[in-house]
Amino acid sequence: MSIYGWAQIILYFLIILALTRPVGNYLYRVFEGEKKPLPRVLGAAERLAYRMVMVNEDREQTWKEYAFSLFVFSFFCVLVVYGLQRLQYFLPFNPQDFKGVPPQLAFNTAVSFVTNTNWQAYPGESTMSYLVQMAALAWQNFVSAGAGIAVAFALARGLTRKASQARGATIGNFWVDLTRSIIYVLLPLSIVGALFLVSQGVVQNIHPYREITTLEGVRQTIAMGPVASQEIIKELGTNGGGFFNANSSHPFENPTPLTNFIEMVLIFLIPAGLTYAYGRMAGNKRQGWVIFWAMAVLFMAGAAVSYYAESRPNPALAGLPLDQAAGNMEGKEVRFGVAGSTLFAAITTAASCGAVNSMHDSYTPLSGLVPLVNIMLGEVVFGGVGAGLYGMLIYAILAVFIAGLMVGRTPEYLGKKIEARQMQYVTAYILIFPFIVLITAAWSAVAPYGVSSITNGGPHGLSQILYAAGSAGGNNGSAFAGLNANTPWWNIVLAIAMLAGRFLMILPVLAIAGSMVSKKDIPPGPGTFPTEGFLFVVLLTGAVIIVGALTFFPALSLGPVVEHFIAHAGRSL
Amino acid sequence: MKNISLKRDLACTLLFTVLSIAVLGIIYPLCINAVSGLLFDSQARGSFTADEGGRPVGSTLLAQRFTDPAYFHPRPSAAGGNGYDAASSGGSNLGPTSEKLRRRAADEVARLRKENPHAPPYIPAELVTTSASGLDPHLTIPGALWQVPRIARARHISEERVTATVEANREGRTWGVLGEPRVNVLLLNLALDRQFGKAGQRAIMGDKRR
């Protein structure tokens, strides 16, 4: 550990803190404000888009219509992404002449990108043509992120609209929300950001792979591609799917400590801003800051533990004549060091991004535990664009409910009663995730076709399985990447886990929005639990930790925790 | 359910898909291509560098294999079957209780000892660990300095002069906090060649191992 490492972590947090308000204000203006930014340019583009896709901007949808539009669009996207991969050999922008992607892998990948997971069972530079990377995968990076933001705003409307302003039981229009998130937020930021990344050394071309002769006269083939344009939206949309197999550790994706820092900022930019936008929608900014600080506390705890644990020597190298002062460098890049790597790992798993700049599989047991725990808390620590906010709001309702039980009054949130119906939806949301993860992991851990993919012995093998199941169910996409995931079992089961983890969880979210939006407002009384102070931050983080810990602690104790003790007993497997 | 219309949603879906693929999947990346080609052509193509004769010898951002004792060697690589494969990036993904990792590291230690008989007893751990990408172009300062005795002997120059070259090529932390101090192996080796003559030719004349 060094003072520089801690300074980097603190600097990062301060920058996110400083950006939360302006980004939140901007998001609020785009989605809820009367005057949208840059009406001449972006406003014109927006109206043109509505005309071309035949959407009536003023027509709002009920939660069922909203969900239906989202599902129809998403499942159609799966077909398109699948088709483009299968047919890539016959399509342009394929200078390496890659053959069509095999059916199961193409299905897994299509689901993975449509669900904003970006789980990758393939190495990008030897599988996907430039066309697939640009027009299928990067395309989904935009629209799946936009869909996530849309759902967050739909839920926020459901919770915050006063009965007097509610237009019937509608919660917005999916097509409008999706279009706005792309035109006002994702695309403009991506254009600026991509050019910045290129200036730092991220490649951006559609040339064939380049053959060179090295200084010592050896041949080296160097993969190329339109990387910067994809790299930027991969972070901004918390997608995480790398152009190259090594993801953001590849110097062509992430060449300098500065790009590393900017990429980390981009991952949290929208999720953090959404908390503030939510506060404005609630008519009380403190409602947003409470959500922000609950996320911040959980995030900083993870980042600190991970940096501390990873700065220790790698136990597998104990006893060799090595100077391990720099910490565990297996699976890490020199330019980032342990601090820049563990911070990235904490961020990418807290947000459901899944980009990696170091190989989590090679982390020491306790710092490998941090990404796992972040994922298993449901990725509500800032979380994916949109997904983090709606996940945390579900926990907020749960926390209010628990507080209501303690004081013996009907719980209410933002002046709306929480009743049995809403609690059923909340319970469904909270139970679906562990159900997916634990069933997938348990089945894979006992079936020969599941176990045969693990590449590390002992408890670490179980960690690989748990991580894969959690990453898919939580729509994260990072991995203990040693796991050989390109097998029929893993491709299919993880695709199912990703679909369930996305759409089965969006369903109760939208249902809550729809059932809350037209509820009568009740003025706060003496029994109302205040949801805007320090006490609620404690209650909310407590709810997240208790639910996550009770659900996953037994499984985690058999993986990373046991491994920690084995490693420190000096055993290797 | 009276307002739900599959037909209307399918129409929107189809139109939205066509429009968004055209704009986000084709026009956007190709425009970034064009603009970055104008503004940052060298970076957009992969930051290639050339030797004194103007022959391109690799990307300054990617590690390449060095085995000549007169050159600095990069970290071991798990990219591709034989390492340093810039079309097959990746790490070892070996965990902290991996026997395979321990054995591989022990082999590396033995090899480094043999190649560097005059180096300090404790080897910086980065020299026996593979990077995340397998293409890490850098060494830490200790990782480079540890190799100085070998290079000085292979080039028949004083260790001080090699150390000075390392110091001259040192890259610091961005803004004083981001990242770690480091040297770029390819640029460092090119600097050695410029200052002390090309390694290959010297090795052919003087070093029987080649």
mmCIF file of N, CA and C in Angstrom, chain A residues 5 14 28 36 46 48 70 140 176 202 233 285 305 308-309 347 350 424 443 485 510 535 537 539 548 558-559 564:
data_model
loop_
_atom_site.group_PDB
_atom_site.id
_atom_site.type_symbol
_atom_site.label_atom_id
_atom_site.label_comp_id
_atom_site.label_asym_id
_atom_site.label_seq_id
_atom_site.Cartn_x
_atom_site.Cartn_y
_atom_site.Cartn_z
ATOM 1 N N GLY A 5 -1.645 5.315 -3.640
ATOM 2 C CA GLY A 5 -2.799 4.458 -3.904
ATOM 3 C C GLY A 5 -4.045 4.981 -3.209
ATOM 4 N N LEU A 14 -13.913 11.824 -4.731
ATOM 5 C CA LEU A 14 -14.250 13.251 -4.699
ATOM 6 C C LEU A 14 -14.747 13.716 -6.067
ATOM 7 N N TYR A 28 -32.004 15.202 -15.264
ATOM 8 C CA TYR A 28 -33.345 15.648 -14.915
ATOM 9 C C TYR A 28 -33.933 16.503 -16.039
ATOM 10 N N LYS A 36 -35.302 21.272 -22.808
ATOM 11 C CA LYS A 36 -34.228 20.289 -22.969
ATOM 12 C C LYS A 36 -32.963 20.994 -23.460
ATOM 13 N N GLU A 46 -33.997 14.561 -31.999
ATOM 14 C CA GLU A 46 -34.988 13.783 -31.247
ATOM 15 C C GLU A 46 -36.320 13.725 -32.003
ATOM 16 N N LEU A 48 -36.873 14.227 -35.151
ATOM 17 C CA LEU A 48 -36.708 13.453 -36.381
ATOM 18 C C LEU A 48 -36.793 11.953 -36.093
ATOM 19 N N LEU A 70 -40.681 -2.756 -24.027
ATOM 20 C CA LEU A 70 -39.302 -3.109 -23.684
ATOM 21 C C LEU A 70 -38.998 -4.556 -24.053
ATOM 22 N N GLN A 140 -25.654 -2.581 -29.161
ATOM 23 C CA GLN A 140 -26.375 -2.989 -27.956
ATOM 24 C C GLN A 140 -25.846 -2.268 -26.719
ATOM 25 N N VAL A 176 -39.715 6.918 -25.962
ATOM 26 C CA VAL A 176 -39.241 8.282 -25.725
ATOM 27 C C VAL A 176 -38.045 8.262 -24.768
ATOM 28 N N VAL A 202 -5.685 4.662 -27.704
ATOM 29 C CA VAL A 202 -6.644 3.602 -28.018
ATOM 30 C C VAL A 202 -6.813 3.557 -29.538
ATOM 31 N N ILE A 233 -18.367 3.642 -24.862
ATOM 32 C CA ILE A 233 -19.750 3.347 -24.482
ATOM 33 C C ILE A 233 -19.801 2.115 -23.588
ATOM 34 N N LYS A 285 -34.059 17.133 -2.697
ATOM 35 C CA LYS A 285 -32.760 16.602 -3.126
ATOM 36 C C LYS A 285 -32.160 15.659 -2.106
ATOM 37 N N VAL A 305 -11.004 -2.490 1.321
ATOM 38 C CA VAL A 305 -10.643 -3.880 1.641
ATOM 39 C C VAL A 305 -9.853 -4.487 0.493
ATOM 40 N N TYR A 308 -6.314 -3.053 0.295
ATOM 41 C CA TYR A 308 -5.493 -3.547 1.396
ATOM 42 C C TYR A 308 -5.085 -5.002 1.151
ATOM 43 N N ALA A 309 -6.064 -5.851 0.838
ATOM 44 C CA ALA A 309 -5.784 -7.284 0.728
ATOM 45 C C ALA A 309 -4.863 -7.587 -0.450
ATOM 46 N N ILE A 347 -15.083 -0.865 -8.655
ATOM 47 C CA ILE A 347 -16.039 -0.053 -9.397
ATOM 48 C C ILE A 347 -16.833 -0.902 -10.383
ATOM 49 N N ALA A 350 -19.289 -3.082 -8.538
ATOM 50 C CA ALA A 350 -20.324 -2.334 -7.820
ATOM 51 C C ALA A 350 -21.359 -1.861 -8.837
ATOM 52 N N GLN A 424 -45.183 -7.612 -2.157
ATOM 53 C CA GLN A 424 -45.051 -8.862 -2.926
ATOM 54 C C GLN A 424 -44.088 -8.662 -4.092
ATOM 55 N N TRP A 443 -26.112 -26.327 -9.300
ATOM 56 C CA TRP A 443 -26.202 -27.347 -10.351
ATOM 57 C C TRP A 443 -24.826 -27.516 -11.025
ATOM 58 N N ALA A 485 -15.820 -21.033 -20.294
ATOM 59 C CA ALA A 485 -17.263 -20.828 -20.359
ATOM 60 C C ALA A 485 -17.859 -21.174 -21.714
ATOM 61 N N LEU A 510 -41.274 -2.471 -12.735
ATOM 62 C CA LEU A 510 -42.284 -1.693 -13.451
ATOM 63 C C LEU A 510 -43.662 -1.867 -12.813
ATOM 64 N N LEU A 535 -30.087 8.455 9.532
ATOM 65 C CA LEU A 535 -30.653 7.207 10.031
ATOM 66 C C LEU A 535 -31.100 6.305 8.881
ATOM 67 N N VAL A 537 -29.835 6.286 5.843
ATOM 68 C CA VAL A 537 -28.641 5.740 5.190
ATOM 69 C C VAL A 537 -28.220 4.456 5.893
ATOM 70 N N LEU A 539 -30.083 2.505 7.782
ATOM 71 C CA LEU A 539 -31.088 1.466 7.599
ATOM 72 C C LEU A 539 -31.000 0.839 6.203
ATOM 73 N N GLY A 548 -28.100 -9.489 1.434
ATOM 74 C CA GLY A 548 -27.023 -10.105 0.666
ATOM 75 C C GLY A 548 -26.261 -11.125 1.476
ATOM 76 N N LEU A 558 -17.601 -21.130 1.636
ATOM 77 C CA LEU A 558 -16.964 -22.328 1.074
ATOM 78 C C LEU A 558 -15.988 -21.980 -0.047
ATOM 79 N N GLY A 559 -16.112 -20.771 -0.596
ATOM 80 C CA GLY A 559 -15.214 -20.357 -1.683
ATOM 81 C C GLY A 559 -14.060 -19.536 -1.148
ATOM 82 N N HIS A 564 -8.909 -18.446 1.708
ATOM 83 C CA HIS A 564 -8.033 -17.544 2.464
ATOM 84 C C HIS A 564 -7.254 -18.326 3.517
#
